[in-house]
Amino acid sequence: MGKAGTDQNSQEQSSFFSPPGQTSAVLADFPGAAQLQGAWAQASAADLRWIWAAQAAKHGVIILYSPLPRLEGLALHHWCAHLEEVLVPWLSPAQLSHLQCFGSSDAALKARCSRLLARALLIRLVMAATHASIITRGAADAAKSPRQHADMYSHMAWLSLEGLDRDYLGRPVMPGWRAAFSHSGHAAFCAAFRLGHESKNPPCHQNADQLDAETLQDFRPCLAVDAESLLNPPPDPRAYSGRELTAPLAKESCVRDALRRWTIKEALLKSAGLGLSRDPALVNSGFFGQRRGRAQFCHEGSKGFALGPGSARQTIPCRHIGWQLVPCAEHWLCVAAPVSPDRPLLVTGRPLRAHWSGVLNSLG
């Protein structure tokens, strides 16, 4: 099994992490630098990795992933039960119901484990963002430090009250964040970014009771991620158009390129909220070797569809969805999100790899 499918801690460092020895120089620019430097010094190296990830999520999409534990049978069942117990305070009834619908076979438990772990990654990131906010506020006014812990617990209580919810398409809804999950069968993935002013980030989710004609006409693409293990076979050739698999490649390279294109298609369909209800062959995955691009999706009544390059059809509403392939060990990984015509999708740094035991310990 490749690096993404093992439980060994990775030494990967995302490009947004400060190099060793430069933290003091970075902090010197902040008001109350002495207090802030002391607060950072008390944080563990693991906490700092999460805090930097949370800060990077203000500027673009951050990717988190964790290989699944090498457990099976009763051990895997107990592990899932324990992680679910830890996550319950942050999950809405809809999320909890979804996580409890899996069966008891090893394959079903593995799928449930991956879904629990993806949600744990998001919760851990939100906790790190709260931690960073408290440290920064504490640097501005150290006299408030006795209240900082109370503030943190108050925020976490608010978070547990709001909870991680789902929209009517099953996409995650977290106050103040956009988030998406994916599961390769070998690792759990979470893509996330923090919202700024809500007026600049119109909601892309709808509640289940808002499925009226207006909602269906004004569809809202959202952040999406898809991960495919390189060990997985590619889908049926019917998932591709006649122009997509014509490059003169060796058989192994053809398989890898087919899987790459499938990852792009899935991410775009997820972002558009269509899933596999639409023919993936109609979704353009770009040219051979392309690493980023954009697609146009339109909606008519209850039907959604993609427009091919150069299409002259004008249907309202139409949305531009940008996509980007992100390097990740032993995986094809693609992020997709709505973009404006003049603004590309921004993914911040490389994926942050977290060990499942560290995530579990930090939450419980």
CSV table of C-alpha atoms in Angstrom, one decimal:
chain,number,residue,atom,x,y,z
A,1,MET,CA,0.0,0.0,0.0
A,2,GLY,CA,1.3,3.5,-0.8
A,3,LYS,CA,2.1,6.3,1.6
A,4,ALA,CA,-1.4,7.6,1.7
A,5,GLY,CA,-2.7,4.2,2.7
A,6,THR,CA,-0.3,3.7,5.7
A,7,ASP,CA,-0.6,4.8,9.3
A,8,GLN,CA,2.9,6.3,9.6
A,9,ASN,CA,3.1,10.0,10.4
A,10,SER,CA,4.1,12.0,7.3
A,11,GLN,CA,6.9,14.5,7.3
A,12,GLU,CA,5.1,16.6,4.6
A,13,GLN,CA,4.9,20.3,5.4
A,14,SER,CA,2.5,22.5,3.5
A,15,SER,CA,3.9,25.5,1.8
A,16,PHE,CA,2.0,27.9,4.1
A,17,PHE,CA,3.9,26.7,7.2
A,18,SER,CA,6.6,29.0,8.5
A,19,PRO,CA,10.1,27.5,8.1
A,20,PRO,CA,11.8,26.6,11.4
A,21,GLY,CA,13.3,29.5,13.2
A,22,GLN,CA,11.2,32.1,11.3
A,23,THR,CA,8.2,32.1,13.6
A,24,SER,CA,9.6,34.9,15.8
A,25,ALA,CA,10.3,37.1,12.8
A,26,VAL,CA,6.7,36.6,11.6
A,27,LEU,CA,5.2,37.3,15.0
A,28,ALA,CA,7.3,40.5,15.4
A,29,ASP,CA,4.9,42.3,13.1
A,30,PHE,CA,1.9,41.7,15.4
A,31,PRO,CA,0.8,44.0,18.1
A,32,GLY,CA,1.5,42.5,21.5
A,33,ALA,CA,4.2,40.4,19.9
A,34,ALA,CA,5.8,39.3,23.2
A,35,GLN,CA,2.5,37.9,24.6
A,36,LEU,CA,1.7,36.3,21.3
A,37,GLN,CA,5.1,34.7,21.0
A,38,GLY,CA,4.7,33.2,24.5
A,39,ALA,CA,1.3,31.8,23.6
A,40,TRP,CA,2.7,30.2,20.4
A,41,ALA,CA,5.6,28.8,22.4
A,42,GLN,CA,3.1,26.9,24.7
A,43,ALA,CA,1.4,25.3,21.7
A,44,SER,CA,2.7,21.9,20.6
A,45,ALA,CA,4.1,21.3,17.1
A,46,ALA,CA,1.0,19.4,16.2
A,47,ASP,CA,-1.2,22.2,17.4
A,48,LEU,CA,0.8,24.7,15.3
A,49,ARG,CA,0.3,22.6,12.2
A,50,TRP,CA,-3.4,22.8,12.6
A,51,ILE,CA,-3.4,26.5,13.6
A,52,TRP,CA,-1.4,27.3,10.4
A,53,ALA,CA,-3.8,25.2,8.4
A,54,ALA,CA,-6.8,27.1,9.9
A,55,GLN,CA,-5.1,30.5,9.1
A,56,ALA,CA,-4.4,29.4,5.5
A,57,ALA,CA,-8.1,28.5,5.1
A,58,LYS,CA,-8.9,32.2,5.3
A,59,HIS,CA,-7.1,32.7,1.9
A,60,GLY,CA,-8.0,29.6,0.0
A,61,VAL,CA,-9.1,26.0,0.1
A,62,ILE,CA,-7.2,23.8,2.5
A,63,ILE,CA,-7.1,20.0,2.1
A,64,LEU,CA,-6.8,17.6,5.1
A,65,TYR,CA,-6.6,13.9,4.9
A,66,SER,CA,-6.0,10.9,7.1
A,67,PRO,CA,-5.3,7.2,6.2
A,68,LEU,CA,-7.8,4.8,7.6
A,69,PRO,CA,-6.8,2.7,10.6
A,70,ARG,CA,-5.6,-0.8,9.8
A,71,LEU,CA,-8.4,-2.4,11.8
A,72,GLU,CA,-11.1,-4.9,11.1
A,73,GLY,CA,-13.9,-6.8,12.7
A,74,LEU,CA,-14.7,-6.1,16.3
A,75,ALA,CA,-11.7,-3.7,16.7
A,76,LEU,CA,-12.9,-1.6,13.8
A,77,HIS,CA,-16.4,-1.6,15.3
A,78,HIS,CA,-15.2,-0.4,18.7
A,79,TRP,CA,-13.0,2.3,17.0
A,80,CYS,CA,-16.0,3.6,15.0
A,81,ALA,CA,-18.2,3.6,18.1
A,82,HIS,CA,-15.6,5.5,20.1
A,83,LEU,CA,-15.1,8.2,17.4
A,84,GLU,CA,-18.8,8.6,17.0
A,85,GLU,CA,-19.2,9.1,20.7
A,86,VAL,CA,-16.5,11.8,20.6
A,87,LEU,CA,-18.1,13.6,17.7
A,88,VAL,CA,-21.8,13.5,18.9
A,89,PRO,CA,-21.7,17.0,20.5
A,90,TRP,CA,-20.8,18.5,17.1
A,91,LEU,CA,-23.2,16.6,14.8
A,92,SER,CA,-26.7,17.5,13.9
A,93,PRO,CA,-29.4,14.8,14.0
A,94,ALA,CA,-29.2,14.5,10.2
A,95,GLN,CA,-25.5,13.9,10.3
A,96,LEU,CA,-25.7,11.4,13.1
A,97,SER,CA,-28.5,9.5,11.3
A,98,HIS,CA,-26.4,9.3,8.1
A,99,LEU,CA,-23.4,7.9,10.0
A,100,GLN,CA,-25.5,5.3,11.8
A,101,CYS,CA,-27.1,3.9,8.6
A,102,PHE,CA,-24.1,1.7,7.7
A,103,GLY,CA,-24.2,-2.0,8.2
A,104,SER,CA,-21.9,-4.3,10.3
A,105,SER,CA,-19.8,-5.9,7.5
A,106,ASP,CA,-16.1,-5.0,7.3
A,107,ALA,CA,-16.7,-3.0,4.1
A,108,ALA,CA,-19.6,-1.1,5.7
A,109,LEU,CA,-17.6,-0.4,8.9
A,110,LYS,CA,-14.7,0.8,6.8
A,111,ALA,CA,-17.0,3.2,4.9
A,112,ARG,CA,-18.5,4.5,8.2
A,113,CYS,CA,-15.0,4.9,9.6
A,114,SER,CA,-14.0,7.0,6.7
A,115,ARG,CA,-17.0,9.3,7.1
A,116,LEU,CA,-16.4,9.7,10.8
A,117,LEU,CA,-12.8,10.5,10.2
A,118,ALA,CA,-13.5,13.1,7.5
A,119,ARG,CA,-15.9,14.9,9.9
A,120,ALA,CA,-13.3,14.7,12.7
A,121,LEU,CA,-10.8,16.4,10.5
A,122,LEU,CA,-13.2,19.3,9.9
A,123,ILE,CA,-14.0,19.6,13.6
A,124,ARG,CA,-10.3,19.6,14.5
A,125,LEU,CA,-9.7,22.4,12.0
A,126,VAL,CA,-12.5,24.5,13.4
A,127,MET,CA,-11.1,24.0,16.9
A,128,ALA,CA,-7.6,25.1,15.7
A,129,ALA,CA,-9.2,28.3,14.2
A,130,THR,CA,-10.8,29.0,17.5
A,131,HIS,CA,-7.5,28.4,19.3
A,132,ALA,CA,-5.7,30.8,16.9
A,133,SER,CA,-8.4,33.5,17.4
A,134,ILE,CA,-8.0,33.3,21.2
A,135,ILE,CA,-4.3,33.5,21.1
A,136,THR,CA,-4.4,36.5,18.8
A,137,ARG,CA,-6.9,38.3,21.0
A,138,GLY,CA,-4.9,37.4,24.1
A,139,ALA,CA,-1.8,39.1,22.5
A,140,ALA,CA,-3.7,42.3,22.1
A,141,ASP,CA,-4.9,42.3,25.7
A,142,ALA,CA,-3.1,39.9,28.0
A,143,ALA,CA,-5.2,41.0,30.9
A,144,LYS,CA,-8.1,39.2,29.4
A,145,SER,CA,-6.4,35.9,29.5
A,146,PRO,CA,-8.5,34.4,32.4
A,147,ARG,CA,-11.5,34.9,30.1
A,148,GLN,CA,-9.9,33.4,27.1
A,149,HIS,CA,-10.5,29.8,28.1
A,150,ALA,CA,-14.1,30.6,28.9
A,151,ASP,CA,-14.4,32.2,25.5
A,152,MET,CA,-13.1,29.1,23.8
A,153,TYR,CA,-15.5,26.8,25.7
A,154,SER,CA,-18.3,29.2,24.9
A,155,HIS,CA,-17.4,29.1,21.2
A,156,MET,CA,-17.3,25.3,21.2
A,157,ALA,CA,-20.6,25.2,23.0
A,158,TRP,CA,-22.0,27.5,20.2
A,159,LEU,CA,-20.5,25.2,17.6
A,160,SER,CA,-22.0,22.1,19.3
A,161,LEU,CA,-25.4,23.9,19.4
A,162,GLU,CA,-25.2,24.8,15.7
A,163,GLY,CA,-23.6,21.5,14.8
A,164,LEU,CA,-22.2,20.1,11.6
A,165,ASP,CA,-25.4,19.7,9.5
A,166,ARG,CA,-26.3,18.6,6.0
A,167,ASP,CA,-28.2,20.3,3.2
A,168,TYR,CA,-30.8,18.5,1.1
A,169,LEU,CA,-28.1,17.1,-1.2
A,170,GLY,CA,-26.1,15.7,1.7
A,171,ARG,CA,-23.4,18.3,1.5
A,172,PRO,CA,-21.9,19.4,4.9
A,173,VAL,CA,-23.0,22.7,6.4
A,174,MET,CA,-20.8,24.2,9.0
A,175,PRO,CA,-21.4,27.8,10.3
A,176,GLY,CA,-18.7,30.1,9.0
A,177,TRP,CA,-17.1,27.5,6.7
A,178,ARG,CA,-17.5,25.8,3.4
A,179,ALA,CA,-16.5,22.1,3.6
A,180,ALA,CA,-16.6,19.0,1.5
A,181,PHE,CA,-15.7,15.3,2.1
A,182,SER,CA,-14.4,12.5,-0.1
A,183,HIS,CA,-13.5,8.9,0.6
A,184,SER,CA,-11.0,6.8,-1.5
A,185,GLY,CA,-11.3,3.6,0.4
A,186,HIS,CA,-7.8,4.1,1.7
A,187,ALA,CA,-8.1,7.6,3.3
A,188,ALA,CA,-10.6,10.2,4.4
A,189,PHE,CA,-10.4,13.7,2.9
A,190,CYS,CA,-11.8,17.1,3.9
A,191,ALA,CA,-11.6,20.3,1.9
A,192,ALA,CA,-12.5,23.5,3.7
A,193,PHE,CA,-12.2,27.3,3.6
A,194,ARG,CA,-13.3,30.0,6.1
A,195,LEU,CA,-15.9,32.5,5.0
A,196,GLY,CA,-15.3,36.2,5.3
A,197,HIS,CA,-18.2,38.6,5.1
A,198,GLU,CA,-21.3,36.6,4.3
A,199,SER,CA,-22.4,39.2,1.8
A,200,LYS,CA,-19.3,38.3,-0.3
A,201,ASN,CA,-20.0,34.6,0.0
A,202,PRO,CA,-23.6,33.9,-0.8
A,203,PRO,CA,-25.0,30.7,0.7
A,204,CYS,CA,-24.7,27.6,-1.5
A,205,HIS,CA,-26.7,25.3,0.7
A,206,GLN,CA,-30.5,24.8,0.9
A,207,ASN,CA,-32.5,23.2,3.6
A,208,ALA,CA,-34.7,20.2,2.8
A,209,ASP,CA,-37.9,22.3,3.2
A,210,GLN,CA,-36.8,24.8,0.6
A,211,LEU,CA,-37.2,22.6,-2.4
A,212,ASP,CA,-39.6,25.0,-4.2
A,213,ALA,CA,-39.5,26.1,-7.8
A,214,GLU,CA,-37.4,29.2,-7.0
A,215,THR,CA,-34.8,27.0,-5.3
A,216,LEU,CA,-34.6,24.7,-8.2
A,217,GLN,CA,-34.2,27.5,-10.7
A,218,ASP,CA,-31.5,29.3,-8.6
A,219,PHE,CA,-29.2,26.4,-8.0
A,220,ARG,CA,-26.0,27.1,-6.1
A,221,PRO,CA,-22.8,25.2,-6.8
A,222,CYS,CA,-20.6,24.6,-3.8
A,223,LEU,CA,-17.1,23.5,-2.7
A,224,ALA,CA,-16.4,19.8,-3.6
A,225,VAL,CA,-13.5,17.4,-3.5
A,226,ASP,CA,-13.0,14.0,-5.0
A,227,ALA,CA,-10.2,11.5,-4.2
A,228,GLU,CA,-9.4,8.4,-6.1
A,229,SER,CA,-6.8,5.9,-5.1
A,230,LEU,CA,-4.3,4.9,-7.8
A,231,LEU,CA,-5.1,1.3,-6.8
A,232,ASN,CA,-8.7,1.7,-7.9
A,233,PRO,CA,-9.7,0.6,-11.4
A,234,PRO,CA,-11.0,3.3,-13.8
A,235,PRO,CA,-14.7,3.4,-14.5
A,236,ASP,CA,-16.5,2.1,-17.6
A,237,PRO,CA,-15.3,3.8,-20.9
A,238,ARG,CA,-18.8,5.0,-21.4
A,239,ALA,CA,-18.1,7.6,-18.7
A,240,TYR,CA,-15.9,9.5,-21.2
A,241,SER,CA,-16.6,11.3,-24.5
A,242,GLY,CA,-15.0,10.1,-27.7
A,243,ARG,CA,-12.3,12.8,-27.5
A,244,GLU,CA,-11.1,12.2,-24.0
A,245,LEU,CA,-9.3,8.9,-24.2
A,246,THR,CA,-7.6,9.3,-27.6
A,247,ALA,CA,-4.0,10.1,-26.5
A,248,PRO,CA,-1.5,7.5,-27.7
A,249,LEU,CA,-0.4,6.1,-24.4
A,250,ALA,CA,0.8,2.8,-23.0
A,251,LYS,CA,-1.9,0.8,-21.3
A,252,GLU,CA,-0.8,1.7,-17.7
A,253,SER,CA,-0.7,5.4,-18.6
A,254,CYS,CA,-4.1,5.2,-20.2
A,255,VAL,CA,-5.5,3.7,-17.0
A,256,ARG,CA,-4.0,6.5,-14.9
A,257,ASP,CA,-5.3,9.2,-17.2
A,258,ALA,CA,-8.8,7.7,-17.2
A,259,LEU,CA,-8.7,7.8,-13.4
A,260,ARG,CA,-7.4,11.4,-13.5
A,261,ARG,CA,-10.3,12.5,-15.8
A,262,TRP,CA,-12.8,10.6,-13.6
A,263,THR,CA,-11.6,12.5,-10.5
A,264,ILE,CA,-12.2,15.8,-12.3
A,265,LYS,CA,-15.6,14.8,-13.5
A,266,GLU,CA,-16.7,13.6,-10.1
A,267,ALA,CA,-15.5,16.8,-8.4
A,268,LEU,CA,-17.4,19.0,-10.9
A,269,LEU,CA,-20.6,17.0,-10.6
A,270,LYS,CA,-20.4,17.1,-6.8
A,271,SER,CA,-19.9,20.9,-6.9
A,272,ALA,CA,-22.8,21.4,-9.2
A,273,GLY,CA,-25.0,19.2,-6.9
A,274,LEU,CA,-25.7,16.8,-9.6
A,275,GLY,CA,-23.8,13.7,-8.5
A,276,LEU,CA,-24.0,10.8,-10.9
A,277,SER,CA,-27.6,11.7,-11.8
A,278,ARG,CA,-26.1,13.2,-15.0
A,279,ASP,CA,-24.1,11.4,-17.7
A,280,PRO,CA,-20.4,12.0,-16.8
A,281,ALA,CA,-19.4,11.7,-20.5
A,282,LEU,CA,-21.0,15.1,-20.9
A,283,VAL,CA,-18.7,16.7,-18.4
A,284,ASN,CA,-15.5,18.0,-20.1
A,285,SER,CA,-12.3,17.0,-18.2
A,286,GLY,CA,-10.0,19.2,-20.3
A,287,PHE,CA,-7.0,18.2,-22.4
A,288,PHE,CA,-4.4,15.5,-21.7
A,289,GLY,CA,-2.3,16.3,-18.6
A,290,GLN,CA,-4.4,19.4,-17.7
A,291,ARG,CA,-4.1,20.3,-14.0
A,292,ARG,CA,-6.7,23.1,-13.6
A,293,GLY,CA,-9.6,24.5,-15.5
A,294,ARG,CA,-13.2,25.5,-15.4
A,295,ALA,CA,-16.6,24.3,-16.6
A,296,GLN,CA,-20.0,25.9,-17.1
A,297,PHE,CA,-23.1,24.3,-15.5
A,298,CYS,CA,-26.6,25.5,-16.2
A,299,HIS,CA,-30.0,24.7,-14.8
A,300,GLU,CA,-33.5,24.5,-16.3
A,301,GLY,CA,-36.3,23.6,-13.9
A,302,SER,CA,-35.3,20.5,-12.1
A,303,LYS,CA,-32.6,19.5,-14.6
A,304,GLY,CA,-28.9,20.4,-14.5
A,305,PHE,CA,-26.4,20.0,-17.2
A,306,ALA,CA,-22.9,21.0,-18.3
A,307,LEU,CA,-22.1,23.1,-21.3
A,308,GLY,CA,-19.2,22.0,-23.4
A,309,PRO,CA,-16.4,24.3,-24.5
A,310,GLY,CA,-17.5,26.8,-27.1
A,311,SER,CA,-21.2,26.1,-26.6
A,312,ALA,CA,-23.4,29.0,-27.8
A,313,ARG,CA,-26.4,27.9,-25.7
A,314,GLN,CA,-27.5,30.6,-23.3
A,315,THR,CA,-29.5,29.3,-20.4
A,316,ILE,CA,-30.1,31.1,-17.1
A,317,PRO,CA,-28.9,30.5,-14.5
A,318,CYS,CA,-25.4,29.3,-15.5
A,319,ARG,CA,-22.5,29.0,-13.1
A,320,HIS,CA,-18.8,28.8,-13.6
A,321,ILE,CA,-17.1,26.0,-11.6
A,322,GLY,CA,-13.3,26.0,-11.3
A,323,TRP,CA,-11.3,22.8,-10.7
A,324,GLN,CA,-7.8,22.0,-9.7
A,325,LEU,CA,-5.8,18.8,-9.3
A,326,VAL,CA,-3.8,18.7,-6.1
A,327,PRO,CA,-0.7,16.5,-5.6
A,328,CYS,CA,-1.3,13.8,-3.0
A,329,ALA,CA,0.6,10.5,-2.5
A,330,GLU,CA,-1.0,7.5,-4.2
A,331,HIS,CA,-4.1,9.5,-5.2
A,332,TRP,CA,-5.7,11.6,-7.8
A,333,LEU,CA,-7.2,14.5,-5.9
A,334,CYS,CA,-9.4,17.3,-7.4
A,335,VAL,CA,-11.1,20.3,-5.8
A,336,ALA,CA,-13.9,22.1,-7.5
A,337,ALA,CA,-15.8,25.2,-6.4
A,338,PRO,CA,-17.9,28.1,-7.9
A,339,VAL,CA,-15.7,30.9,-9.3
A,340,SER,CA,-16.3,34.1,-11.1
A,341,PRO,CA,-15.2,34.3,-14.8
A,342,ASP,CA,-12.1,36.5,-13.9
A,343,ARG,CA,-11.1,34.7,-10.7
A,344,PRO,CA,-9.5,31.3,-10.6
A,345,LEU,CA,-9.9,28.7,-7.9
A,346,LEU,CA,-7.2,29.0,-5.2
A,347,VAL,CA,-6.0,25.9,-3.2
A,348,THR,CA,-3.6,26.8,-0.4
A,349,GLY,CA,-0.6,24.6,-0.1
A,350,ARG,CA,-0.3,20.9,-0.2
A,351,PRO,CA,-2.7,18.6,1.6
A,352,LEU,CA,-2.1,18.3,5.4
A,353,ARG,CA,-1.7,14.6,6.4
A,354,ALA,CA,-2.9,13.8,9.9
A,355,HIS,CA,-2.7,10.5,11.7
A,356,TRP,CA,-6.1,9.2,12.9
A,357,SER,CA,-4.9,8.6,16.4
A,358,GLY,CA,-3.7,12.2,16.8
A,359,VAL,CA,-7.0,13.5,15.5
A,360,LEU,CA,-9.0,11.3,17.9
A,361,ASN,CA,-6.8,12.2,20.9
A,362,SER,CA,-7.2,16.0,20.2
A,363,LEU,CA,-11.0,15.7,20.1
A,364,GLY,CA,-11.5,13.3,23.0
